[in-house]
PDB file of C-alpha atoms in Angstrom:
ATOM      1  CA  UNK A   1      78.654   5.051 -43.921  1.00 41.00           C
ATOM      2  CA  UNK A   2      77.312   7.239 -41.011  1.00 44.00           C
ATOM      3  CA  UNK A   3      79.544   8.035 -38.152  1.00 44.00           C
ATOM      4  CA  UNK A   4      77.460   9.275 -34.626  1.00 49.00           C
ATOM      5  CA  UNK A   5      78.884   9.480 -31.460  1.00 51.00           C
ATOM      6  CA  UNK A   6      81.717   7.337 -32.542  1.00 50.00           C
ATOM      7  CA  UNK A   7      80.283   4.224 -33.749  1.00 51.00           C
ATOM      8  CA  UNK A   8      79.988   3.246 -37.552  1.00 48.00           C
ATOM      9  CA  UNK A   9      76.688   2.212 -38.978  1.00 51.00           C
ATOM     10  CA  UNK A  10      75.833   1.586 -42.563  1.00 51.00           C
ATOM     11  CA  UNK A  11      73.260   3.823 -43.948  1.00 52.00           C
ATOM     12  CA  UNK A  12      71.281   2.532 -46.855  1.00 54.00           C
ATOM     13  CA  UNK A  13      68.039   3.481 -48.439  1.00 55.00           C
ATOM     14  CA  UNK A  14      65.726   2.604 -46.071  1.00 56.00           C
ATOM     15  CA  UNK A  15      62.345   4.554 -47.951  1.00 60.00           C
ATOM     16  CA  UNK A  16      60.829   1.455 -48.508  1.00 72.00           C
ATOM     17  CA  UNK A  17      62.174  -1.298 -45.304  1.00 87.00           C
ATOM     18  CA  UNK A  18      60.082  -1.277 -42.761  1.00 94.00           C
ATOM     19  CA  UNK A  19      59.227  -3.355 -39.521  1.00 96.00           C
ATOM     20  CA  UNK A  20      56.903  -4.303 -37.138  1.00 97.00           C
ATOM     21  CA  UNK A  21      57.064  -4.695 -33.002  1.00 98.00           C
ATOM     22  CA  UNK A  22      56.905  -8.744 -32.507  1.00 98.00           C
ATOM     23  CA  UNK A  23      57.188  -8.243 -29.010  1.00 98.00           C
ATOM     24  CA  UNK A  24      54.699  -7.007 -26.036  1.00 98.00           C
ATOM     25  CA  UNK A  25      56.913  -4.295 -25.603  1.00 98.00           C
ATOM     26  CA  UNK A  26      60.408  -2.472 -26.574  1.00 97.00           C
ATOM     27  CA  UNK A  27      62.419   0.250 -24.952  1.00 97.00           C
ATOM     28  CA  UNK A  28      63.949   3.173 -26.925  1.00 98.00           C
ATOM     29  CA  UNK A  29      67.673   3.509 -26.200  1.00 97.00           C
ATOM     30  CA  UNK A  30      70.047   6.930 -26.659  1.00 97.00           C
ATOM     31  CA  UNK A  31      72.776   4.932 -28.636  1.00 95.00           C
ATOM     32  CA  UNK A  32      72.687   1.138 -29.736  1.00 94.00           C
ATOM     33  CA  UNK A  33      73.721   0.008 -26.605  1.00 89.00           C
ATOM     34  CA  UNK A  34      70.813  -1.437 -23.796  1.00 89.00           C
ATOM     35  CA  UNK A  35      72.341   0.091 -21.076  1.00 93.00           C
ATOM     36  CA  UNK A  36      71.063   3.780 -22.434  1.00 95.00           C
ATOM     37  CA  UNK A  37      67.672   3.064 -22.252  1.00 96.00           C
ATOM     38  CA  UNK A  38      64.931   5.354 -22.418  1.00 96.00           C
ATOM     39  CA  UNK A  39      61.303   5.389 -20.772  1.00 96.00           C
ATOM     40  CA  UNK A  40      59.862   5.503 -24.079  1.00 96.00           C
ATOM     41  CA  UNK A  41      58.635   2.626 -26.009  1.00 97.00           C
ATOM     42  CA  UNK A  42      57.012   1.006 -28.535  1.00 97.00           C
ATOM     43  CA  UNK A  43      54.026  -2.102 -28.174  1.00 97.00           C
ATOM     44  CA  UNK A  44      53.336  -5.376 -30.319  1.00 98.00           C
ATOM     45  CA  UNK A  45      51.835  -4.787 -33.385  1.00 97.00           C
ATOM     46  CA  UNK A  46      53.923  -1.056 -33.828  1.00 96.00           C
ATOM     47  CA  UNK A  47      55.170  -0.414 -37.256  1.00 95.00           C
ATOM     48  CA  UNK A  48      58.554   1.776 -37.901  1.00 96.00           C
ATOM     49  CA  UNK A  49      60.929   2.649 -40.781  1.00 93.00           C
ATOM     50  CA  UNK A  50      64.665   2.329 -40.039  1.00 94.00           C
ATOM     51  CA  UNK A  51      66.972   5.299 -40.698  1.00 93.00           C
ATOM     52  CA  UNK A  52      70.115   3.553 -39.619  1.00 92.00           C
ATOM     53  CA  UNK A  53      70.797   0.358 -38.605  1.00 91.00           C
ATOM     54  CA  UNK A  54      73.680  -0.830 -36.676  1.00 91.00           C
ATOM     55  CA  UNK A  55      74.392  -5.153 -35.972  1.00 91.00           C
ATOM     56  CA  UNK A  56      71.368  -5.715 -33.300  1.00 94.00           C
ATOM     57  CA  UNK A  57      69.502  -2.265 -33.677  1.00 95.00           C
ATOM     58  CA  UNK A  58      67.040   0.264 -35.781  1.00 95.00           C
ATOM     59  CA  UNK A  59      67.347   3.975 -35.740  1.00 96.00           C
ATOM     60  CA  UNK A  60      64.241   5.091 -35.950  1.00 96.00           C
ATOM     61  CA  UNK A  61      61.556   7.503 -35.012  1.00 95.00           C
ATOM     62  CA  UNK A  62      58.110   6.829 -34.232  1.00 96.00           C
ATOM     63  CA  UNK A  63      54.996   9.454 -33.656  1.00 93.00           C
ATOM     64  CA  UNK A  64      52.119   8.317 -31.356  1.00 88.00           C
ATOM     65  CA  UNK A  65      48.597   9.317 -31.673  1.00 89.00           C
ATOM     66  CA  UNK A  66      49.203  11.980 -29.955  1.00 92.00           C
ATOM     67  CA  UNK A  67      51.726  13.236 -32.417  1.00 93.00           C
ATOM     68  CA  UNK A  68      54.856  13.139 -30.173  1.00 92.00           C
ATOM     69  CA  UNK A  69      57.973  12.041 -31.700  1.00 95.00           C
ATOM     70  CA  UNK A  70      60.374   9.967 -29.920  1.00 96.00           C
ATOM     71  CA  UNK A  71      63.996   8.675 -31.470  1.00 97.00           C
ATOM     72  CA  UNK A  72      66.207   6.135 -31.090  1.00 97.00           C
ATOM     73  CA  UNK A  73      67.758   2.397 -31.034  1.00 97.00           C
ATOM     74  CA  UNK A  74      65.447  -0.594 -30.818  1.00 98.00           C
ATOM     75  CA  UNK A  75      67.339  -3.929 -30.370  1.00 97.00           C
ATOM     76  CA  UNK A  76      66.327  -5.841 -33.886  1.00 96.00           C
ATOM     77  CA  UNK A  77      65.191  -8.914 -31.774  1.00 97.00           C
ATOM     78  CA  UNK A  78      62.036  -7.012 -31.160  1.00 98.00           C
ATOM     79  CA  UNK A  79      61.413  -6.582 -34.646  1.00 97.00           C
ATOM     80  CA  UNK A  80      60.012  -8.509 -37.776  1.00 96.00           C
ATOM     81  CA  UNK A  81      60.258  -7.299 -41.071  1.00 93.00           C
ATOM     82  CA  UNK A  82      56.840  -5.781 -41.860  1.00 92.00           C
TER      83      UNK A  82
END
């Protein structure tokens, strides 16, 4: 189990899960909770690889072609499994 910031998540071995965007567009959030949403994002068609996972979200992080990295929560809805 992983503990951060208070909240339990399962952490598995994730090397070889991964997932795709299915929606136009997805927010990165601080914590797996909507409300901390960041102005970061991620576009149909995206593919990540989960670190953590809580109920309804993906730890993740993502670099764009431009090499910057961005991390955190996307809500599962947004995802299919790749």
């Amino acid at each position: 189990l992983l503990y951060l910031r208070g909240h339990q998540f399962h952490h598995n071995n994730y090397q070889y899960k991964k997932y795709m965007v299915i929606a136009s567009k997805t927010h990165f959030c601080s914590s797996p909770n909507l409300k901390t949403k960041k102005s970061a994002f991620l576009v149909y068609g995206d593919i990540i690889q989960p670190i953590s996972e809580s109920k309804y979200c993906i730890y993740t992080e993502f670099y764009n072609n431009k090499g910057q990295k961005t991390i955190g929560w996307i809500l599962k809805d947004h995802l299919g499994i790749y």
